[in-house]
Every structure is written in C-alpha cells, then in structure tokens.
Amino acid sequence: MKSLYCLIAIGALLFPVTLNATNLAPIDSAGVQVQPSQQNGIAYLSGGIGEDEARAIGQAQGYNLHMTFAIGVENKYIPDVDVTVQNASGQTLLTLEDAGPLVYVQLPPGKYTVVATRNGEARRDTAEVGSGAARNLVFHWSGDE
C-alpha cells in the first residue's frame, strides 16, 4: 500500500510537467487559420477552433487583453460571439462579428468595457490594461450550443 501512495504522489508531481510538455508540442501550421488583423489601428487575433489554432493564439505575444468565450457546464469553446470594445469615454474602438472562441487584442493602456453578445444575450465586463501582464476575461453562457 505504501508503494501505491508513492506512485500516486510521483504521478501527481509529474502531471503538470506532462501538461506543459503538451502545450509545447509543435503546432501544425496547416491547421491554423488565424491571421493578425487590425481595425481602427487596434491589432487583434480571433479564432482558436481546434487544438493547433488555440495553441497558436495562446502563444501569441504582444496582446494585452485576452478573451475566451464558452458555453454550458462543460465550458465548451464557442466561435460565434459579437464583441465590442469601448474606451473609458464610451468610444467604440473594436467591433467583431462571429468572433472567438479566443480573441486577443492589443490596446493602449487604459480602462475598457467589453460587451460580448451571443444569440442576443449580452455579457459585459471591464478591463484595465497597461504595460504589465495581459488581462484575461472569460465570457460564459449557460445552456447548449
């Protein structure tokens, strides 16, 4: 029994290493359809359908606002969200249709309001971005696809 506990403990310690190794696996660029885009001078990435595409976006550098869109108790990624990003004075800087399931945006330092809408149901959040670590927002809807 003691050796079983030792194996479980070793497995638990190695599990995060295994996860990180999976994230570092080569990305099949043939399966990646994401291209950097711009709107009103704001750079962004939208996509993440499939493991390679999601990892490619996850490894992208220079984006200080990361958004994830999911649905249901299983937190299934969804790619059909309309997104609006407004600055602190209410000016719309970015409008995307059928975005996601991941959206990465490079914004000037400041405070922003993000509205994510799916099937007429809106979710709203605020983010303050600067020169530090990226701000992560997760928008979740209940129900089925």
PDB file of C-alpha atoms in Angstrom, residues 24-111:
ATOM      1  CA  LEU A  24       4.960  22.992 -26.133  1.00  0.00           C
ATOM      2  CA  ALA A  25       4.338  20.347 -28.782  1.00  0.00           C
ATOM      3  CA  PRO A  26       4.858  21.557 -32.362  1.00  0.00           C
ATOM      4  CA  ILE A  27       1.889  23.320 -33.932  1.00  0.00           C
ATOM      5  CA  ASP A  28       0.687  22.046 -37.293  1.00  0.00           C
ATOM      6  CA  SER A  29       0.517  25.374 -39.126  1.00  0.00           C
ATOM      7  CA  ALA A  30      -1.624  23.775 -41.862  1.00  0.00           C
ATOM      8  CA  GLY A  31      -4.468  23.638 -39.310  1.00  0.00           C
ATOM      9  CA  VAL A  32      -4.084  27.260 -38.230  1.00  0.00           C
ATOM     10  CA  GLN A  33      -6.336  29.781 -39.980  1.00  0.00           C
ATOM     11  CA  VAL A  34      -5.662  32.720 -37.628  1.00  0.00           C
ATOM     12  CA  GLN A  35      -4.079  35.834 -39.082  1.00  0.00           C
ATOM     13  CA  PRO A  36      -3.323  39.066 -37.214  1.00  0.00           C
ATOM     14  CA  SER A  37      -5.876  41.730 -38.145  1.00  0.00           C
ATOM     15  CA  GLN A  38      -6.426  45.413 -37.435  1.00  0.00           C
ATOM     16  CA  GLN A  39      -9.443  47.646 -37.018  1.00  0.00           C
ATOM     17  CA  ASN A  40      -9.199  51.375 -36.222  1.00  0.00           C
ATOM     18  CA  GLY A  41      -5.480  50.861 -35.553  1.00  0.00           C
ATOM     19  CA  ILE A  42      -6.205  48.128 -32.972  1.00  0.00           C
ATOM     20  CA  ALA A  43      -4.404  44.815 -33.607  1.00  0.00           C
ATOM     21  CA  TYR A  44      -6.255  41.603 -32.746  1.00  0.00           C
ATOM     22  CA  LEU A  45      -6.431  37.848 -33.265  1.00  0.00           C
ATOM     23  CA  SER A  46      -9.688  35.897 -33.358  1.00  0.00           C
ATOM     24  CA  GLY A  47     -10.041  32.143 -33.642  1.00  0.00           C
ATOM     25  CA  GLY A  48      -8.962  29.098 -31.716  1.00  0.00           C
ATOM     26  CA  ILE A  49     -11.051  26.394 -33.342  1.00  0.00           C
ATOM     27  CA  GLY A  50      -9.063  23.210 -32.946  1.00  0.00           C
ATOM     28  CA  GLU A  51      -6.135  22.461 -30.703  1.00  0.00           C
ATOM     29  CA  ASP A  52      -3.403  23.783 -33.026  1.00  0.00           C
ATOM     30  CA  GLU A  53      -5.195  27.077 -33.620  1.00  0.00           C
ATOM     31  CA  ALA A  54      -5.939  27.546 -29.902  1.00  0.00           C
ATOM     32  CA  ARG A  55      -2.300  26.889 -29.019  1.00  0.00           C
ATOM     33  CA  ALA A  56      -1.082  29.259 -31.754  1.00  0.00           C
ATOM     34  CA  ILE A  57      -3.202  32.073 -30.341  1.00  0.00           C
ATOM     35  CA  GLY A  58      -2.188  31.154 -26.787  1.00  0.00           C
ATOM     36  CA  GLN A  59       1.477  31.563 -27.744  1.00  0.00           C
ATOM     37  CA  ALA A  60       0.952  34.930 -29.461  1.00  0.00           C
ATOM     38  CA  GLN A  61       2.930  37.774 -27.905  1.00  0.00           C
ATOM     39  CA  GLY A  62       2.101  41.457 -27.540  1.00  0.00           C
ATOM     40  CA  TYR A  63      -1.651  41.260 -26.881  1.00  0.00           C
ATOM     41  CA  ASN A  64      -2.687  42.717 -23.528  1.00  0.00           C
ATOM     42  CA  LEU A  65      -6.366  41.708 -23.467  1.00  0.00           C
ATOM     43  CA  HIS A  66      -7.246  38.026 -23.785  1.00  0.00           C
ATOM     44  CA  MET A  67     -10.898  36.969 -24.102  1.00  0.00           C
ATOM     45  CA  THR A  68     -12.350  33.463 -24.012  1.00  0.00           C
ATOM     46  CA  PHE A  69     -15.938  32.543 -24.913  1.00  0.00           C
ATOM     47  CA  ALA A  70     -17.549  29.362 -23.573  1.00  0.00           C
ATOM     48  CA  ILE A  71     -20.921  27.752 -23.039  1.00  0.00           C
ATOM     49  CA  GLY A  72     -22.520  25.170 -20.758  1.00  0.00           C
ATOM     50  CA  VAL A  73     -21.337  23.221 -17.750  1.00  0.00           C
ATOM     51  CA  GLU A  74     -18.535  21.702 -19.820  1.00  0.00           C
ATOM     52  CA  ASN A  75     -17.225  25.189 -20.719  1.00  0.00           C
ATOM     53  CA  LYS A  76     -17.173  24.318 -24.404  1.00  0.00           C
ATOM     54  CA  TYR A  77     -15.448  26.944 -26.545  1.00  0.00           C
ATOM     55  CA  ILE A  78     -17.797  28.811 -28.892  1.00  0.00           C
ATOM     56  CA  PRO A  79     -16.814  30.785 -32.012  1.00  0.00           C
ATOM     57  CA  ASP A  80     -19.932  32.821 -32.730  1.00  0.00           C
ATOM     58  CA  VAL A  81     -19.759  35.847 -30.451  1.00  0.00           C
ATOM     59  CA  ASP A  82     -20.169  39.519 -31.372  1.00  0.00           C
ATOM     60  CA  VAL A  83     -17.659  41.671 -29.471  1.00  0.00           C
ATOM     61  CA  THR A  84     -17.493  45.412 -28.856  1.00  0.00           C
ATOM     62  CA  VAL A  85     -14.580  47.088 -27.054  1.00  0.00           C
ATOM     63  CA  GLN A  86     -15.097  50.664 -25.829  1.00  0.00           C
ATOM     64  CA  ASN A  87     -12.677  53.025 -24.138  1.00  0.00           C
ATOM     65  CA  ALA A  88     -13.418  54.810 -20.850  1.00  0.00           C
ATOM     66  CA  SER A  89     -15.266  57.635 -22.634  1.00  0.00           C
ATOM     67  CA  GLY A  90     -17.588  55.175 -24.413  1.00  0.00           C
ATOM     68  CA  GLN A  91     -15.987  55.397 -27.861  1.00  0.00           C
ATOM     69  CA  THR A  92     -16.146  52.082 -29.736  1.00  0.00           C
ATOM     70  CA  LEU A  93     -12.650  51.008 -30.777  1.00  0.00           C
ATOM     71  CA  LEU A  94     -13.273  47.459 -31.984  1.00  0.00           C
ATOM     72  CA  THR A  95     -16.345  45.634 -33.278  1.00  0.00           C
ATOM     73  CA  LEU A  96     -16.132  41.957 -34.259  1.00  0.00           C
ATOM     74  CA  GLU A  97     -18.825  39.618 -35.553  1.00  0.00           C
ATOM     75  CA  ASP A  98     -18.730  35.829 -35.089  1.00  0.00           C
ATOM     76  CA  ALA A  99     -15.513  36.116 -33.099  1.00  0.00           C
ATOM     77  CA  GLY A 100     -13.789  33.565 -30.937  1.00  0.00           C
ATOM     78  CA  PRO A 101     -13.594  31.294 -29.193  1.00  0.00           C
ATOM     79  CA  LEU A 102     -10.404  33.196 -28.343  1.00  0.00           C
ATOM     80  CA  VAL A 103      -9.824  36.875 -29.035  1.00  0.00           C
ATOM     81  CA  TYR A 104      -6.540  38.597 -28.219  1.00  0.00           C
ATOM     82  CA  VAL A 105      -6.350  42.386 -28.536  1.00  0.00           C
ATOM     83  CA  GLN A 106      -3.505  44.910 -28.278  1.00  0.00           C
ATOM     84  CA  LEU A 107      -4.871  48.068 -26.676  1.00  0.00           C
ATOM     85  CA  PRO A 108      -3.201  51.256 -25.466  1.00  0.00           C
ATOM     86  CA  PRO A 109      -3.013  51.470 -21.659  1.00  0.00           C
ATOM     87  CA  GLY A 110      -6.379  52.403 -20.185  1.00  0.00           C
ATOM     88  CA  LYS A 111      -9.730  51.168 -18.948  1.00  0.00           C
TER      89      LYS A 111
END
